[in-house]
Structure formats: C-alpha cells, structure tokens
C-alpha cells in the first residue's frame, strides 16, 4: 500500500525554484520522510531526509508541515540536469523496517 | 568517496544461461540490498543482508535466484537458469545499519535475456 501521494509530473523553468509536494497523511511518529531521485538509466540518488524539522543540504531543502502530513522538496535553482523522477518515501527508523518502498514518483521536467 | 560499485553495467545473454551480478558496497556499510526495476513493477526489494547474513529474502522471485555475501565488501546475485522475464535493471544499495541512515544505490546492471 502506498504511504505517499505525489503528482505524476511537474514542469519548471531553468533557474527557478522547483517545489515538489508529497502527501503522507498516515505517517506515524517515528517515520522519516526520504527523498530520492532517479535520472534516466542511473540508480536512485539520495537527496535529503527529515523527521519533523525542516532540513537543508547542498542539494535541496525539505519542508515538513507541523502536522507532518505533507512535505515539499525544494530545488532552489533548477537546472536541466535536475530533470528526473523524484520519489518521496516514508520509512520507520527503528526495528526491522528497513525497506524503501518506491511509488511512481513525480517526473520533474526542467525546461530551458 | 567511492560509491556502491556494480558490475557488469550491461549484460546480454541467452535464455538458460547462468547470470552473475556483482556488488561492492560502500566501505563501512554493513547493510546491503538488492533491488530489481522493471516498467511494470517499478523498484522491488529482492533481498537484504545485514553483517553479511541474509535477513529477508522474501522478495526473491523463485529458486532460480540466489544471493550471497561472502564478506563485507562483496555480494553476488545469481540467476540460473535465466529466462526472458528476468530482463530488468538490478540495483545494489548499502547503508550503515540502524537509525535513519539513507540507502545509497549503485548505477545498476541492465540485464537482457534473449
């Protein structure tokens, strides 16, 4: 069963911020939100993850709502190389819940 | 830093042949995962190793598939005999065990069974 809901596709102009939404309304207290992306013919690439606080790294920012039922991945200045399928995944950090369950993700197309 | 290394990148072989895919995890990572990706089924977990021991092989499709991890720096996924429906991209991933550490993926092996 899918734990996250993402739009199937989005477009973004090069140089602009790309904001990718994800709904995870059934997330539990100890589940983290992970974002990966997959560029054609490459392996999934880890981007960022968080529990409840907003996170930022060299690739992106992750904004998680206060109720944790949704989040947004922000690519501040999208480039053509950011065109990829972006996956939002929720996963329990403890016990044996090691599986990453990939849904269909969002195909982000960055246009010149 | 070296990431997860998989070989070969591409493999084309005839039905019935044995296929061996190889993976070198990131040094210091003690969890290793094998995934398979197809258009129809997306990314699926096949097997999970922790400290070289198989913990969950419930995703392995059938007895034709086997995986080993003889040491912390090497794992193999073997298909014998191979069938056309095994054609897919096979990914290996690794992470440090426990907590919220993310899995890091290799670039995969694109397998075509004719």
Short mmCIF file of C-alpha atoms in Angstrom, two decimals, chain B residues 5-96:
data_model
loop_
_atom_site.label_atom_id
_atom_site.label_comp_id
_atom_site.label_asym_id
_atom_site.label_seq_id
_atom_site.Cartn_x
_atom_site.Cartn_y
_atom_site.Cartn_z
CA UNK B 5 30.03 -0.31 -7.39
CA UNK B 6 28.18 -2.78 -9.58
CA UNK B 7 29.37 -4.93 -12.44
CA UNK B 8 28.76 -5.52 -15.21
CA UNK B 9 26.83 -2.41 -16.26
CA UNK B 10 25.18 -4.28 -19.09
CA UNK B 11 24.66 -7.99 -19.68
CA UNK B 12 23.04 -9.65 -22.65
CA UNK B 13 22.75 -13.39 -22.65
CA UNK B 14 20.60 -16.19 -23.96
CA UNK B 15 17.83 -17.88 -22.08
CA UNK B 16 19.05 -20.74 -19.93
CA UNK B 17 22.47 -19.28 -19.24
CA UNK B 18 23.72 -18.51 -15.76
CA UNK B 19 24.00 -14.83 -14.90
CA UNK B 20 26.06 -13.41 -12.04
CA UNK B 21 25.74 -9.80 -10.95
CA UNK B 22 28.29 -8.28 -8.58
CA UNK B 23 28.22 -5.54 -5.99
CA UNK B 24 30.79 -3.80 -3.82
CA UNK B 25 29.08 -1.78 -1.06
CA UNK B 26 30.40 1.43 0.40
CA UNK B 27 33.19 0.71 2.89
CA UNK B 28 31.87 0.60 6.44
CA UNK B 29 28.28 -0.04 5.42
CA UNK B 30 27.03 -3.26 6.96
CA UNK B 31 23.62 -3.45 5.30
CA UNK B 32 23.28 -4.43 1.66
CA UNK B 33 20.21 -4.59 -0.52
CA UNK B 34 19.45 -5.97 -3.98
CA UNK B 35 16.58 -4.38 -5.93
CA UNK B 36 15.07 -5.04 -9.33
CA UNK B 37 13.41 -2.39 -11.50
CA UNK B 38 11.00 -3.04 -14.36
CA UNK B 39 8.49 -0.83 -16.12
CA UNK B 40 5.61 -2.97 -14.92
CA UNK B 41 6.55 -3.39 -11.26
CA UNK B 42 8.83 -0.45 -10.53
CA UNK B 43 11.58 -0.88 -7.93
CA UNK B 44 11.27 -4.02 -5.80
CA UNK B 45 13.46 -5.22 -2.94
CA UNK B 46 14.77 -8.71 -3.61
CA UNK B 47 16.98 -9.42 -0.60
CA UNK B 48 18.52 -7.68 2.40
CA UNK B 49 21.80 -8.60 4.13
CA UNK B 50 22.97 -7.35 7.50
CA UNK B 51 26.56 -8.07 8.56
CA UNK B 52 26.83 -10.48 5.62
CA UNK B 53 23.82 -12.52 6.77
CA UNK B 54 20.64 -12.68 4.67
CA UNK B 55 17.85 -11.24 6.79
CA UNK B 56 14.95 -11.00 4.36
CA UNK B 57 14.82 -12.83 1.04
CA UNK B 58 11.05 -12.71 0.67
CA UNK B 59 11.38 -10.65 -2.49
CA UNK B 60 13.44 -13.21 -4.35
CA UNK B 61 11.11 -14.31 -7.14
CA UNK B 62 11.90 -18.02 -7.20
CA UNK B 63 14.55 -20.64 -6.64
CA UNK B 64 16.36 -19.66 -9.81
CA UNK B 65 17.55 -16.59 -7.94
CA UNK B 66 20.22 -16.78 -5.25
CA UNK B 67 22.36 -14.19 -3.48
CA UNK B 68 25.48 -14.43 -1.39
CA UNK B 69 27.62 -12.10 0.65
CA UNK B 70 30.89 -13.90 1.45
CA UNK B 71 32.42 -10.83 3.08
CA UNK B 72 31.65 -7.23 3.95
CA UNK B 73 32.90 -5.87 0.65
CA UNK B 74 31.31 -8.16 -1.92
CA UNK B 75 27.95 -9.62 -2.85
CA UNK B 76 26.61 -11.56 -5.82
CA UNK B 77 23.16 -12.11 -7.25
CA UNK B 78 22.91 -15.19 -9.43
CA UNK B 79 20.18 -16.32 -11.79
CA UNK B 80 20.32 -19.90 -13.01
CA UNK B 81 18.79 -20.67 -15.43
CA UNK B 82 17.90 -17.24 -16.74
CA UNK B 83 14.59 -16.51 -18.50
CA UNK B 84 13.47 -13.59 -20.70
CA UNK B 85 11.17 -12.34 -17.92
CA UNK B 86 14.24 -11.74 -15.75
CA UNK B 87 15.19 -8.86 -18.03
CA UNK B 88 15.36 -5.77 -15.83
CA UNK B 89 17.76 -3.33 -14.20
CA UNK B 90 19.21 -4.74 -10.98
CA UNK B 91 20.42 -2.32 -8.33
CA UNK B 92 22.53 -2.84 -5.26
CA UNK B 93 22.35 -0.43 -2.32
CA UNK B 94 24.09 -0.15 1.04
CA UNK B 95 23.85 1.79 4.26
CA UNK B 96 25.12 1.72 7.83
#
